[in-house]
mmCIF file of C-alpha atoms in Angstrom:
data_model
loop_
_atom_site.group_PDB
_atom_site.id
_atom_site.type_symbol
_atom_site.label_atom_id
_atom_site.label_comp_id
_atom_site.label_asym_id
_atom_site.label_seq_id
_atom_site.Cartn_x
_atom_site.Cartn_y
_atom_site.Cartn_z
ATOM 1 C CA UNK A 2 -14.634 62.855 4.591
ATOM 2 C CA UNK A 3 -14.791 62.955 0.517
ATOM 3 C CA UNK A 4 -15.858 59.618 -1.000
ATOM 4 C CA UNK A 5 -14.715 58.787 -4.492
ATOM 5 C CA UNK A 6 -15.737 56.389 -6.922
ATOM 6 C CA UNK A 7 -13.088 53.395 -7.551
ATOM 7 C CA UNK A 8 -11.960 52.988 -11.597
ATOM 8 C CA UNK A 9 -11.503 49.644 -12.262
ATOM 9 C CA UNK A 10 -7.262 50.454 -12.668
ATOM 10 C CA UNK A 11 -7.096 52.125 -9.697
ATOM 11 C CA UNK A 12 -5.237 50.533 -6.790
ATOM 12 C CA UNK A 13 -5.556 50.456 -3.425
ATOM 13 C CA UNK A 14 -3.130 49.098 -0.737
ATOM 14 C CA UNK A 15 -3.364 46.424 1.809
ATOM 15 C CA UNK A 16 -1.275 45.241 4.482
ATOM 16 C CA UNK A 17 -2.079 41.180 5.136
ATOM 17 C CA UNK A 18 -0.746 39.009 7.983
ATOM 18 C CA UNK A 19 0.136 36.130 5.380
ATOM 19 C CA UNK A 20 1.634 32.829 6.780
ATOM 20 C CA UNK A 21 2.631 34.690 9.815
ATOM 21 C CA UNK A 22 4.457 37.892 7.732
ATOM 22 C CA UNK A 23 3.688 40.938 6.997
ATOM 23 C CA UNK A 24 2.603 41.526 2.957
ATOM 24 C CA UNK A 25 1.946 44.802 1.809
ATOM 25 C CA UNK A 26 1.112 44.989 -1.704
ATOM 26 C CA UNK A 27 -1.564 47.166 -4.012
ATOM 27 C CA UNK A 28 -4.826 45.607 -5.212
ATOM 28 C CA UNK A 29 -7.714 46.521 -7.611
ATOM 29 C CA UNK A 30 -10.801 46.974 -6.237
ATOM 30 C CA UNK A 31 -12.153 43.744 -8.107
ATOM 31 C CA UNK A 32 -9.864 41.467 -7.010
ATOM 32 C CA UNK A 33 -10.690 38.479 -5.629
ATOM 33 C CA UNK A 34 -8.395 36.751 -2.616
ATOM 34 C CA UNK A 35 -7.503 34.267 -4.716
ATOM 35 C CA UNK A 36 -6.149 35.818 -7.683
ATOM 36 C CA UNK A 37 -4.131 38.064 -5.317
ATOM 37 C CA UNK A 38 -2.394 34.761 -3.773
ATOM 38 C CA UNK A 39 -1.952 33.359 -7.413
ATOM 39 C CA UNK A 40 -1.734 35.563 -9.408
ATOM 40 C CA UNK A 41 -0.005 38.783 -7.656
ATOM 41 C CA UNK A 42 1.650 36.689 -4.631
ATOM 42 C CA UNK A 43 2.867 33.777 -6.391
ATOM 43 C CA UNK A 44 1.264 31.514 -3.593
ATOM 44 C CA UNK A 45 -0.262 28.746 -6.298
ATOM 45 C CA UNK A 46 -0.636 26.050 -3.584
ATOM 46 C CA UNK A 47 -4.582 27.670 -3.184
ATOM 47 C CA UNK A 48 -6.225 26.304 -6.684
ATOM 48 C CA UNK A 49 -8.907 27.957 -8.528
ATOM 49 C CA UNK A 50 -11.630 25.823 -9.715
ATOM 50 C CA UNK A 51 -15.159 26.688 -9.930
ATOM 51 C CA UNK A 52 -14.304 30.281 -9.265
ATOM 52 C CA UNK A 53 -18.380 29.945 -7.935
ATOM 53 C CA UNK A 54 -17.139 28.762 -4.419
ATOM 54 C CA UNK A 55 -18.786 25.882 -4.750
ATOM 55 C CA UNK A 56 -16.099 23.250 -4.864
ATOM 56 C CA UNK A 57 -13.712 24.196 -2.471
ATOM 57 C CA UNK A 58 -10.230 23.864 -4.483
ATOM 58 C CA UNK A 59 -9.447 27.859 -2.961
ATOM 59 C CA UNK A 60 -10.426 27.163 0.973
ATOM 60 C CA UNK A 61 -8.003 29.529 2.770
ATOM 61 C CA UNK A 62 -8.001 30.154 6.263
ATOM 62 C CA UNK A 63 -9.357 33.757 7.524
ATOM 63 C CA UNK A 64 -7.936 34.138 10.942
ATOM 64 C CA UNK A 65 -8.575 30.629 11.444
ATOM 65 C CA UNK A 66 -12.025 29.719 9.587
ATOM 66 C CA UNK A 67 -12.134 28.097 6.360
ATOM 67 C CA UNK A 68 -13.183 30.438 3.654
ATOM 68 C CA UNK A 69 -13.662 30.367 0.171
ATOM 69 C CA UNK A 70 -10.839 32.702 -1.508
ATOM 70 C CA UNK A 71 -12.634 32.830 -4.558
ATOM 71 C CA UNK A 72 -15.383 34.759 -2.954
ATOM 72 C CA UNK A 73 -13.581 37.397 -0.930
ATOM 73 C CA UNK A 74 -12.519 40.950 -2.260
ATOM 74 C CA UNK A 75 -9.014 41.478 -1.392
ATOM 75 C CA UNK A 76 -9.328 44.959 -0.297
ATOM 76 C CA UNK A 77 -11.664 43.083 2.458
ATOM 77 C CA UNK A 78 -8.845 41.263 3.431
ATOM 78 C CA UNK A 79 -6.657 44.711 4.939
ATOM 79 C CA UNK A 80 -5.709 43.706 8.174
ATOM 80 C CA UNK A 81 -6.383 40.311 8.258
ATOM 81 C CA UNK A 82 -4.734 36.863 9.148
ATOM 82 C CA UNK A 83 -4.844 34.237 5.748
ATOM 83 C CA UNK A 84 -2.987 31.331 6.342
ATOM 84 C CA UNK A 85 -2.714 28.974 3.122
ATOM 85 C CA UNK A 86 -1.585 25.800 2.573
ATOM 86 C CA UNK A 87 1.976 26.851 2.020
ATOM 87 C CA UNK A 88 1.391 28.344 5.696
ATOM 88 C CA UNK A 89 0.759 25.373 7.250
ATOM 89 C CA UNK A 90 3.868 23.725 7.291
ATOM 90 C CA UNK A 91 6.610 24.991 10.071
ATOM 91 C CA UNK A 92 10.019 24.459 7.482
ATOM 92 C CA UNK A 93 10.626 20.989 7.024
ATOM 93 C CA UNK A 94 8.165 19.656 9.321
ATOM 94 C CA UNK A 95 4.479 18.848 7.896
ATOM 95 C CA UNK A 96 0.992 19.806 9.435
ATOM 96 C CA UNK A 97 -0.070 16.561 11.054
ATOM 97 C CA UNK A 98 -3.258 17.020 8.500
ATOM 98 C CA UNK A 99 -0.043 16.998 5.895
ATOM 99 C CA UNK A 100 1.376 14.194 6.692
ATOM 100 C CA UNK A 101 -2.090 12.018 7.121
ATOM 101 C CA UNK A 102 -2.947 12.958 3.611
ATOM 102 C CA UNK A 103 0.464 11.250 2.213
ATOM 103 C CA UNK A 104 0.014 8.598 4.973
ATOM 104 C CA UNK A 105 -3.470 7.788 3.971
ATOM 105 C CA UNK A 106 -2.877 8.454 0.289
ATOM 106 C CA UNK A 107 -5.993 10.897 0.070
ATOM 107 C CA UNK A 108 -5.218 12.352 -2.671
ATOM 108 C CA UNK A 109 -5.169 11.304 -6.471
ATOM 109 C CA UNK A 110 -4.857 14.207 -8.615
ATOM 110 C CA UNK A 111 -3.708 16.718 -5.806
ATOM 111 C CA UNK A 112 -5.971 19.575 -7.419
ATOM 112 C CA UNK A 113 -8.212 19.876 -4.524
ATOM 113 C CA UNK A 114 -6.044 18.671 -1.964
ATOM 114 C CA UNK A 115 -4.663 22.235 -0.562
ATOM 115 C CA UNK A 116 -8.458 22.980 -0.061
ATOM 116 C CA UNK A 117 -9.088 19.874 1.722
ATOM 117 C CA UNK A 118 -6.365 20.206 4.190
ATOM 118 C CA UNK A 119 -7.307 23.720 4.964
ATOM 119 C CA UNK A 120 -11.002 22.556 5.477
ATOM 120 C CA UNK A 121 -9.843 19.922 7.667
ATOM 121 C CA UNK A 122 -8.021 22.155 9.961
ATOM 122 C CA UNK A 123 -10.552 24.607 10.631
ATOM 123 C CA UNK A 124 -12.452 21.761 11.258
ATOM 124 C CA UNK A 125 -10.281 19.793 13.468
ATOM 125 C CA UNK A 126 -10.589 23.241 15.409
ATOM 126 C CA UNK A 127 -14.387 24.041 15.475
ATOM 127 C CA UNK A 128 -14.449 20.685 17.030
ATOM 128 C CA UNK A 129 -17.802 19.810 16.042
ATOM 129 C CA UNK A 130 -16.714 16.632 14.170
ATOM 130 C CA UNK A 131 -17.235 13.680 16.641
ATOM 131 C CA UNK A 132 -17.080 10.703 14.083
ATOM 132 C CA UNK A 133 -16.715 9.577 10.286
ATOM 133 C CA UNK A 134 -20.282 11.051 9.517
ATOM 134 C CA UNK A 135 -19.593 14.465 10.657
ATOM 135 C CA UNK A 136 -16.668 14.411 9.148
ATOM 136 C CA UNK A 137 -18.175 13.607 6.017
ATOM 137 C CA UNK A 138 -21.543 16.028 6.206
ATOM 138 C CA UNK A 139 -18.894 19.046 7.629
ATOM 139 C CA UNK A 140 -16.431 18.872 4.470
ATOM 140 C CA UNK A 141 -19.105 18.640 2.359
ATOM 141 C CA UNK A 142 -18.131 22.069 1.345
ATOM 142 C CA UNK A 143 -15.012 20.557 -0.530
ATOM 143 C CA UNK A 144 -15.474 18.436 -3.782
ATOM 144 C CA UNK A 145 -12.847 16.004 -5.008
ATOM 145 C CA UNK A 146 -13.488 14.930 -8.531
ATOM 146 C CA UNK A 147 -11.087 11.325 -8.122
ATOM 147 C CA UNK A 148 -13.348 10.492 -5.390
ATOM 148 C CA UNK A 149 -10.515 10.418 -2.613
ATOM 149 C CA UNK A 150 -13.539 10.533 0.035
ATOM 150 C CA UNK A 151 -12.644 7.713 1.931
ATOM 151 C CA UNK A 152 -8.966 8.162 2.455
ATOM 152 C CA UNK A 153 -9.727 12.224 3.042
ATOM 153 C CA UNK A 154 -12.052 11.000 6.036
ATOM 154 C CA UNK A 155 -9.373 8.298 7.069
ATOM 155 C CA UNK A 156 -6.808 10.877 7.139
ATOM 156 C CA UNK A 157 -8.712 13.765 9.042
ATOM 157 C CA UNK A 158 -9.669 10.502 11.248
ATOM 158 C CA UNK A 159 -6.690 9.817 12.244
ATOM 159 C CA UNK A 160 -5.667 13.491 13.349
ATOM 160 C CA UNK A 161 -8.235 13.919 15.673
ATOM 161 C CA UNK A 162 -7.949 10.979 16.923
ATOM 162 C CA UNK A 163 -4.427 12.042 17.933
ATOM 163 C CA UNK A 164 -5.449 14.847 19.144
ATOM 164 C CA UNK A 165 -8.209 13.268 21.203
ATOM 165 C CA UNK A 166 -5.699 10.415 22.533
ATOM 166 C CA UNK A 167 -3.039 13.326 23.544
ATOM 167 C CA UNK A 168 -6.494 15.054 25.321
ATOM 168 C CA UNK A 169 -7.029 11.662 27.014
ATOM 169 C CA UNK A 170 -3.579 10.968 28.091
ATOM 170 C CA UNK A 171 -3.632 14.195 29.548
ATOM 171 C CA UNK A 172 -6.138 13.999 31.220
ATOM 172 C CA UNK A 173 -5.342 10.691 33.396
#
């Protein structure tokens, strides 16, 4: 095996599982998830906004855990499963997280909302969020400058509370 050292220019191809197809494209060896969705990808539902991963506006989902696309390489990405917010939806018919959002109006500017929504799914599946308080300390990952807070927890509320009433009725 002969290792070489990367130039900046130089490209090197990945093959992504992205929204459930198949991308191939080329990358640089600098660059980041997120400007590969935006920038190379056209996918500008993911926004950048600290570009620190502090804030959250790029959560994407990894094979199904939230992750900040901001700080991943995309060459790490060869192979994997990214779902983003444009992902979510099957055609015409929302993400139940989606539709809360619009139904709880938790969102003001919109900025951060494609974050939040992909926070709240991976959350909704950890399952680790029992009431309004975990909800709250586990998307503290996720800042929304309008302050949207309370309608963001109403909304994620309200999902797994579906979820937990279809659980229930199943049950009996």
């Amino acid at each position: 095996m002969t290792l070489r050292t990367l130039a900046p220019d130089d490209k090197i191809e990945i093959t992504l599982n992205l929204n459930g197809r198949p991308v191939r494209t080329e990358v640089g060896p600098s660059t980041t998830l997120l400007d590969l969705l935006r920038n190379q990808l056209g996918l500008t539902g993911t926004k950048k906004g600290c570009d620190h991963g502090q804030c959250g506006a790029c959560t994407v989902l990894i094979e199904g855990q939230r992750i900040n696309a901001c700080l991943k390489l995309a060459v790490m990405m060869d192979g994997r499963e990214i779902t983003t917010i444009e992902g979510l939806a099957q055609g015409d018919d929302l993400h139940p997280l989606q539709r809360a959002f619009i139904e709880r109006d938790a969102f003001q500017c919109g900025y951060c909302t494609p974050g939040q929504i992909c926070s709240a799914v991976a959350l909704l599946a950890e399952g680790h969020a029992h009431d309004r308080e975990e909800i709250r300390e586990l998307m503290s990952g996720n800042i929304c400058r309008c302050g949207a807070y309370p309608n963001i927890v109403d909304a994620i509320e309200d999902v797994m509370g579906q979820r937990q009433g279809y659980i229930r009725e199943a049950a009996e």
